[in-house]
Coordinates of C-alpha atoms in Angstrom, one line a residue:
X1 CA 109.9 32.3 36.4
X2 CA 111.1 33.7 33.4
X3 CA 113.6 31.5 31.1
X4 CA 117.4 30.9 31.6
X5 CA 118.3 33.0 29.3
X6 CA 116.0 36.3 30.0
X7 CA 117.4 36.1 33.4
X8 CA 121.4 36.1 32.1
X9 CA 120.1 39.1 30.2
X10 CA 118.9 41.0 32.5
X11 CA 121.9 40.5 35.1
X12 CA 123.9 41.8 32.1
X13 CA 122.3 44.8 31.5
X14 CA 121.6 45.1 35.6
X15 CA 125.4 45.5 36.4
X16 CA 125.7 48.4 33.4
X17 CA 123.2 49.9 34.4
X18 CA 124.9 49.5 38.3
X19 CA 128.1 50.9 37.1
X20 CA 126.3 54.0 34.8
X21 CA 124.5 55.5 37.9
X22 CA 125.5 58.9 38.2
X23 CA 124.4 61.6 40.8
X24 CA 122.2 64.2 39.3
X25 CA 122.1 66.3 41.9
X26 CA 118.4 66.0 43.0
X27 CA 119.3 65.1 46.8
X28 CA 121.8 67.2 48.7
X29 CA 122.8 65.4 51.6
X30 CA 126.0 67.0 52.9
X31 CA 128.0 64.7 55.5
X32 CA 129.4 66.0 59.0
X33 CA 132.8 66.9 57.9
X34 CA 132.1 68.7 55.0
X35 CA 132.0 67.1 52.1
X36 CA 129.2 66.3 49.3
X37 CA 127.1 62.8 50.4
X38 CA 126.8 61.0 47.1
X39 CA 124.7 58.4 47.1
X40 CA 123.7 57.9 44.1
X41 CA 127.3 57.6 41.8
X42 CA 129.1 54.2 41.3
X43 CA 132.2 55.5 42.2
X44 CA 131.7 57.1 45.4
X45 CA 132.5 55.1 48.5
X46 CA 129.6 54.8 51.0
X47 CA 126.9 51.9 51.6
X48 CA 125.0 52.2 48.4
X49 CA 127.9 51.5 46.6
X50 CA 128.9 49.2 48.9
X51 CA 126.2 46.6 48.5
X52 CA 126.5 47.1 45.0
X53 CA 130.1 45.8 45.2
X54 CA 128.9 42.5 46.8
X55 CA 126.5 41.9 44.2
X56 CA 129.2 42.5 41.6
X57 CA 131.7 40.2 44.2
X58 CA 129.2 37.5 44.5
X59 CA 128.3 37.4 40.9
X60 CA 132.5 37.2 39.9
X61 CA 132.6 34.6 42.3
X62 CA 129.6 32.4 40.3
X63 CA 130.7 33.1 37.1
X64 CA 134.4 33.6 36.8
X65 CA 133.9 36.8 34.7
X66 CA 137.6 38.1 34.5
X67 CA 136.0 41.7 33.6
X68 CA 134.2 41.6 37.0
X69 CA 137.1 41.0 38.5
X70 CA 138.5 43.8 37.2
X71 CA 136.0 46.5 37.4
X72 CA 136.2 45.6 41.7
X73 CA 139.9 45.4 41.7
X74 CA 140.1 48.9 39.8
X75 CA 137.3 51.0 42.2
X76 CA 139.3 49.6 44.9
X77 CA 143.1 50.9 44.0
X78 CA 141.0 54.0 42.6
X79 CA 140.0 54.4 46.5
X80 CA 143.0 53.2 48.3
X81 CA 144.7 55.9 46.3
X82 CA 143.1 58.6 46.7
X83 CA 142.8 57.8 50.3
X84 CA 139.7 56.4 52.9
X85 CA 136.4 58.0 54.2
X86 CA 136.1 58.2 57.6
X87 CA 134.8 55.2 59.5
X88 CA 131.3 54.8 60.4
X89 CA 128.5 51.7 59.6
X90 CA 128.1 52.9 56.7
X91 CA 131.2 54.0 55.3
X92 CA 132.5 49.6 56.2
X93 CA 129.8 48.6 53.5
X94 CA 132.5 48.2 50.6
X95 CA 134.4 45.8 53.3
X96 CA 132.3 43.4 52.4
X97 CA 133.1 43.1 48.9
X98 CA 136.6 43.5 49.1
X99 CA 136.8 40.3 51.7
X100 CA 135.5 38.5 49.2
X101 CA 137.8 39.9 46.4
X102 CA 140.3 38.9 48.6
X103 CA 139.7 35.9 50.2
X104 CA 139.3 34.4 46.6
X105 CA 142.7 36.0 45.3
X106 CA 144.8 36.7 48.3
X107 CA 145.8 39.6 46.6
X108 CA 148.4 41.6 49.4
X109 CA 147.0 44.9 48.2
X110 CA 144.2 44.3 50.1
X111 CA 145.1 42.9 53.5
X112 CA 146.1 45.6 55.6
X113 CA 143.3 47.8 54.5
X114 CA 141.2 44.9 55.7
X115 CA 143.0 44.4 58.9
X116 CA 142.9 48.0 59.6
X117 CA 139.6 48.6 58.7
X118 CA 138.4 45.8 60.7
X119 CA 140.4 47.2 64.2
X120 CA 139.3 50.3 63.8
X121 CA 135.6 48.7 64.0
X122 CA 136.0 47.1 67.1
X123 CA 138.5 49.8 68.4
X124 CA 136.5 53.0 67.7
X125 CA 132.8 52.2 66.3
X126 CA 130.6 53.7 69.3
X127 CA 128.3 51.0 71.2
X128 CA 124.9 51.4 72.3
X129 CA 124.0 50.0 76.2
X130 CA 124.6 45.8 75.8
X131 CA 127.7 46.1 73.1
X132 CA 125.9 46.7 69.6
X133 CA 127.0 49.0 67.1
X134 CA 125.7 52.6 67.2
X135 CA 124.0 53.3 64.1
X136 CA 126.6 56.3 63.4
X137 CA 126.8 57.2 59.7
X138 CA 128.3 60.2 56.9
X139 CA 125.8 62.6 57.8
X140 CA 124.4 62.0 61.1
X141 CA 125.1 61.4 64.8
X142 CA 122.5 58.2 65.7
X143 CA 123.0 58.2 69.7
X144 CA 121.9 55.1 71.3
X145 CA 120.2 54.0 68.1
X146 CA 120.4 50.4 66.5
X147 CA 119.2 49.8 63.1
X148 CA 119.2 46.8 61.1
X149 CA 121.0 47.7 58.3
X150 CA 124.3 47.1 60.6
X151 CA 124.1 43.9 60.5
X152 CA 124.6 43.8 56.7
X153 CA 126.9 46.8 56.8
X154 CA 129.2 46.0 59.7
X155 CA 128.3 42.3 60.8
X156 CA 128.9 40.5 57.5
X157 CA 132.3 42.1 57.1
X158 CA 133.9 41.3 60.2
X159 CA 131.8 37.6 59.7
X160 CA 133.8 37.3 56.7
X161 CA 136.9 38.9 57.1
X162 CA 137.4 36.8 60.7
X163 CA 136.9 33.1 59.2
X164 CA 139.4 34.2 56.0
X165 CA 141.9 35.7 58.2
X166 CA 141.6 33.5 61.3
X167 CA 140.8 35.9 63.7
X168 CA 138.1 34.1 65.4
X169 CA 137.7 37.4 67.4
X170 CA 136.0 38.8 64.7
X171 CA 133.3 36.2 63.8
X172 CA 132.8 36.5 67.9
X173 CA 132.1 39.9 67.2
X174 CA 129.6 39.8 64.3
X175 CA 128.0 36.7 66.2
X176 CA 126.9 39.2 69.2
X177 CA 125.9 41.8 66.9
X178 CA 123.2 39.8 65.4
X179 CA 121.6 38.1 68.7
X180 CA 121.6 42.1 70.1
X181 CA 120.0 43.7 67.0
X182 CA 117.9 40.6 66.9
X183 CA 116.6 40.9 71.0
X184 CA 115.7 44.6 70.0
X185 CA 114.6 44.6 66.6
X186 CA 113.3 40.9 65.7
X187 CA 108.9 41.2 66.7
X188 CA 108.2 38.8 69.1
X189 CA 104.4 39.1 67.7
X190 CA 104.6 38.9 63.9
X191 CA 108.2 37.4 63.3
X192 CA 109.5 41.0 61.3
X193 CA 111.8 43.5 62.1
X194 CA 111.0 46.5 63.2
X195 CA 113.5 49.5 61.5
X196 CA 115.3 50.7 64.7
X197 CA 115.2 50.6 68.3
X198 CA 116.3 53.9 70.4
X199 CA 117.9 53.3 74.0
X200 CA 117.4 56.6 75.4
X201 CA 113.7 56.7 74.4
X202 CA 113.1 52.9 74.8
X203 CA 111.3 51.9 72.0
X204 CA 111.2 51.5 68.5
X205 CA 109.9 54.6 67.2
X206 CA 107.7 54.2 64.3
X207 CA 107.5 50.3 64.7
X208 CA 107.8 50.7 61.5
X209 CA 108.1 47.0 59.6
X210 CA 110.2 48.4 57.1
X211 CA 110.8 46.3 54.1
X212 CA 114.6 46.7 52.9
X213 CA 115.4 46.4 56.5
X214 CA 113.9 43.1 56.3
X215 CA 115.5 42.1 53.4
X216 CA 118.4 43.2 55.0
X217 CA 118.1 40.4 57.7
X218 CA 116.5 37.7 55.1
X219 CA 119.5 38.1 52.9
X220 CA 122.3 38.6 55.6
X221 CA 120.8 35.5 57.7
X222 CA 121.3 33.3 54.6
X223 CA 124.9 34.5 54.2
X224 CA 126.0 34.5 57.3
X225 CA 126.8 30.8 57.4
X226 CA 128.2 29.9 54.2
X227 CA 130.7 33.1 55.5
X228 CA 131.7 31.9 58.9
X229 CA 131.3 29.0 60.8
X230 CA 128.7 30.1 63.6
X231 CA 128.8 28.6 67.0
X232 CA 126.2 25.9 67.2
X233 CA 124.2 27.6 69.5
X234 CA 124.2 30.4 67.9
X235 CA 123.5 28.7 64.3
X236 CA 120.4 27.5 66.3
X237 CA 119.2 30.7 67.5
X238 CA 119.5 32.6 64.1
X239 CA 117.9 29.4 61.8
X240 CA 114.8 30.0 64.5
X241 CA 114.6 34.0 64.3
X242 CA 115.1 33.5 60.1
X243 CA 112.2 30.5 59.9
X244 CA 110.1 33.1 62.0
X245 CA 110.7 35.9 59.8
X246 CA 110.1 34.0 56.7
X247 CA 107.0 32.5 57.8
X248 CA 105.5 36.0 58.3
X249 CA 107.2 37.0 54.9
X250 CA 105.4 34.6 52.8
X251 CA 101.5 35.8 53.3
X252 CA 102.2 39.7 52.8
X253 CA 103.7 38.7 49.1
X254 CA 101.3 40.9 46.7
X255 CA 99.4 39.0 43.8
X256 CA 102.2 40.5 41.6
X257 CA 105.1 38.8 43.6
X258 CA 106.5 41.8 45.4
X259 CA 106.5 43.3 48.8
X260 CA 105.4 46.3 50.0
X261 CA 107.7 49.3 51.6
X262 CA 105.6 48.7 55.1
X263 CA 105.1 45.0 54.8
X264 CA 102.0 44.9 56.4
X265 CA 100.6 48.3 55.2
X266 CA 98.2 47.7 52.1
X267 CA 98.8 51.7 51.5
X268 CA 101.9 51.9 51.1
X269 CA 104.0 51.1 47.5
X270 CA 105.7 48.1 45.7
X271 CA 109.2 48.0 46.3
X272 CA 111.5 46.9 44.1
X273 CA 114.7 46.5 46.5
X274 CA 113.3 45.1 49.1
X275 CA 111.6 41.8 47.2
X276 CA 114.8 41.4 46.0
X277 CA 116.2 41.2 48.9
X278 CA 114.2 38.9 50.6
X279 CA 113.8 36.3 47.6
X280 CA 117.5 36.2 47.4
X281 CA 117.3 35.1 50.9
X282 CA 113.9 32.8 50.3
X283 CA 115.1 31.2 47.3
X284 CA 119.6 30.8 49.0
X285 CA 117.4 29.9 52.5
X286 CA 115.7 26.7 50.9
X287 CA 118.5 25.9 48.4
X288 CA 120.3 24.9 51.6
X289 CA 117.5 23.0 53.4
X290 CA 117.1 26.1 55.5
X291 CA 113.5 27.0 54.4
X292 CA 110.7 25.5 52.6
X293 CA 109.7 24.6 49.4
X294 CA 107.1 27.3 49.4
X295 CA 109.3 29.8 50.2
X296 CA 111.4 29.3 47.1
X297 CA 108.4 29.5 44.9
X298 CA 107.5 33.0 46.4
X299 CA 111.1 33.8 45.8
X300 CA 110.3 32.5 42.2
X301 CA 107.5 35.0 41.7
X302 CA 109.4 37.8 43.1
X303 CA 112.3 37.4 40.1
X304 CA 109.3 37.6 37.9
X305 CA 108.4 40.9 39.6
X306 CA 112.1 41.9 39.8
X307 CA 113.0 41.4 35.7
X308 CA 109.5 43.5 34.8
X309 CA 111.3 46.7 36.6
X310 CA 114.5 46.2 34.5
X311 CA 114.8 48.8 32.3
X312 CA 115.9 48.7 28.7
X313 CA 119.4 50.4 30.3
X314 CA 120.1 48.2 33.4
X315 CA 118.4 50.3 35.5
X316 CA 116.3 49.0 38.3
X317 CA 113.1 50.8 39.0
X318 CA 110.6 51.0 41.8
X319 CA 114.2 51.1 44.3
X320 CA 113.1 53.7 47.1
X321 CA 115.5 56.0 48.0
X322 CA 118.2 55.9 51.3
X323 CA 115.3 55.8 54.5
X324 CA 116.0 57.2 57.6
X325 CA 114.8 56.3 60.8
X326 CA 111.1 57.6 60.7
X327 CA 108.8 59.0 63.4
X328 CA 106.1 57.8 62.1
X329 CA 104.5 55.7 59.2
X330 CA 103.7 58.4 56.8
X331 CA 107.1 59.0 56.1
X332 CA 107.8 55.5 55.1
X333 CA 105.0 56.0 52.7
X334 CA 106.1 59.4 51.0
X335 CA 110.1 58.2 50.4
X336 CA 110.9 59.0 47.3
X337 CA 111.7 56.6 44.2
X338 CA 115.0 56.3 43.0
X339 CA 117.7 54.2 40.8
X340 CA 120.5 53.1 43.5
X341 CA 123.5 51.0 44.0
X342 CA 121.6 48.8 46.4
X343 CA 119.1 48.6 44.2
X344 CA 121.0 47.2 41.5
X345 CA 122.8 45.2 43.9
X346 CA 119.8 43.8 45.4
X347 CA 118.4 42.5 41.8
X348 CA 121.5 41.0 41.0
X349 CA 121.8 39.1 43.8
X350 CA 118.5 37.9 43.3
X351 CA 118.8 36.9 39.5
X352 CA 121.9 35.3 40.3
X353 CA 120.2 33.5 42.6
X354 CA 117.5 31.9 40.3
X355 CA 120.3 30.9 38.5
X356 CA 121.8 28.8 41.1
X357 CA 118.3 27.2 41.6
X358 CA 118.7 23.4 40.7
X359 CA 115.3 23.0 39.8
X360 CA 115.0 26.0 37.3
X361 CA 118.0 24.1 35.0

């Protein structure tokens, strides 16, 4: 990996370039009341932005940088003045970030919309057959769909917001989210994740072995405990389902440290998001004695990867754009490439990771 100091600069540069992002209109992806989706812009509210709060959040919370602080504390009164989205998966993304604004300041500008936020999830969000979260989002209407992106959405947030708080109802709640999504969505034969699984056609469409969704669950498996304390059974189950998914992980690394959109696809592109993701989750996972020595030198290789698609602006490159649930492979394949919040997020995460890494100091 790349010095100390080539790493500090990049997260720098990566959280400009995070809070520059500005829609240029080249995807028009109107949402079911009405409005203009942006997905793009750092001050919109929806699940790009989102995850790009939590890496902001996380990084505060490492370094103590007052003006991180308050570039969260001021996109959140901007919001809560101006008023809420609707609720949806995607739309409890920022949640995430503000829990842990939060729960490190205890702020009371924040609580009720927490509180609120987090009823109205278990109160409203519409459940698939067995209790999961229907994968209902801005723009579109997911009937009996789950995907695994709402378990970093959703899942974390209520994990999060239910040990703060003490509502132990609410860690209950993320805990059977993740063993459902995981009896439907974790492969039994290679140890991934597929992308979705679809109750009224019972399967899981593409089988597509998506890679952000992966890092999805890599990263959000190695959160999930240092968020709530996880019954022990269930701490059991999830170490099992994460050493599984990170043992098929490790061989489909390329030469160049990255992972490919469709994991085990040879044809298909480097993503930039996605690796990441999952050497955040590598490097955290064997930081804590959770996952091997080998896995944190592919998370290693992967910052490598990760700084070479920094741009002289911030920007990260090689992210691919918001994927919908495809039909087939193909479409995975021909998603377009795009600068994003999660993007960002995603890389600084990941550099702030290597930092924590006692044997790169």
């Amino acid at each position: 990996m790349r010095d100390e100091l080539a790493v500090r600069d990049a997260l720098t540069r990566v959280v400009d370039g995070l809070t520059s992002l500005r829609n240029d209109g080249r995807f028009d992806e109107p949402n079911l009341d009405g409005t203009a989706g942006d997905y793009i812009s750092f001050q919109a509210w929806e699940w790009p932005q989102g995850v790009g709060l939590y890496g902001l959040v996380r990084l505060w919370r490492d370094t103590g940088e007052e003006r991180l602080r308050t570039l969260l504390e001021d996109w959140f009164a901007a919001h809560e003045a101006r008023g809420l989205p609707s609720l949806n998966v995607n739309t409890t993304a920022p949640m995430l970030a503000l829990t842990l604004l939060w729960g490190r300041t205890r702020d009371p500008r924040w609580e009720a919309m927490l509180s609120e936020w987090a009823d109205r999830v278990l109160a409203e969000m519409p459940r698939t057959p067995e209790g999961g979260f229907q994968h209902d989002v801005s723009d579109k209407i997911n009937d009996g769909e789950l995907w695994d992106d709402t378990l970093f959405m959703v899942a974390l947030f209520l994990a999060a917001y239910g040990e703060l708080s003490g509502r132990r109802a609410l860690v209950d709640e993320a805990q059977h989210q993740f063993l459902v999504h995981a009896r439907y969505l974790a492969d039994p034969e290679t140890g991934l994740w597929f992308h979705g699984w679809s109750f009224p056609r019972r399967d899981n469409f593409a089988r597509a072995r998506w890679a952000r969704g992966n890092a999805w669950i890599t990263a959000g498996l190695a959160d999930l405990p240092e968020l709530c304390r996880l019954d022990p059974a269930v701490a059991r189950f999830l170490d099992g389902v994460l050493g599984a998914q990170i043992a098929a992980l490790l061989p489909l690394q390329t030469a160049g440290g990255a992972w490919r959109t469709l994991l085990d696809d040879p044809s298909s592109y480097e993503e930039t998001s996605a690796t990441a993701g999952i050497a955040y989750g590598l490097m955290k996972a064997a930081r804590l004695g959770r996952a091997s020595p080998e896995a944190r030198r592919a998370g290693r290789r992967a910052v490598d990867y990760v700084l070479g698609q920094i741009g002289a602006d911030g920007v990260v490159g090689g992210v691919s754009y918001g994927t919908r649930m495809g039909q087939d492979l193909q479409f995975y394949r021909d998603i377009p490439i795009q600068p994003t919040g999660y993007g960002q997020s995603l890389a600084i995460l990941c550099l702030a990771e290597a930092l924590n890494d006692p044997e790169a100091r």
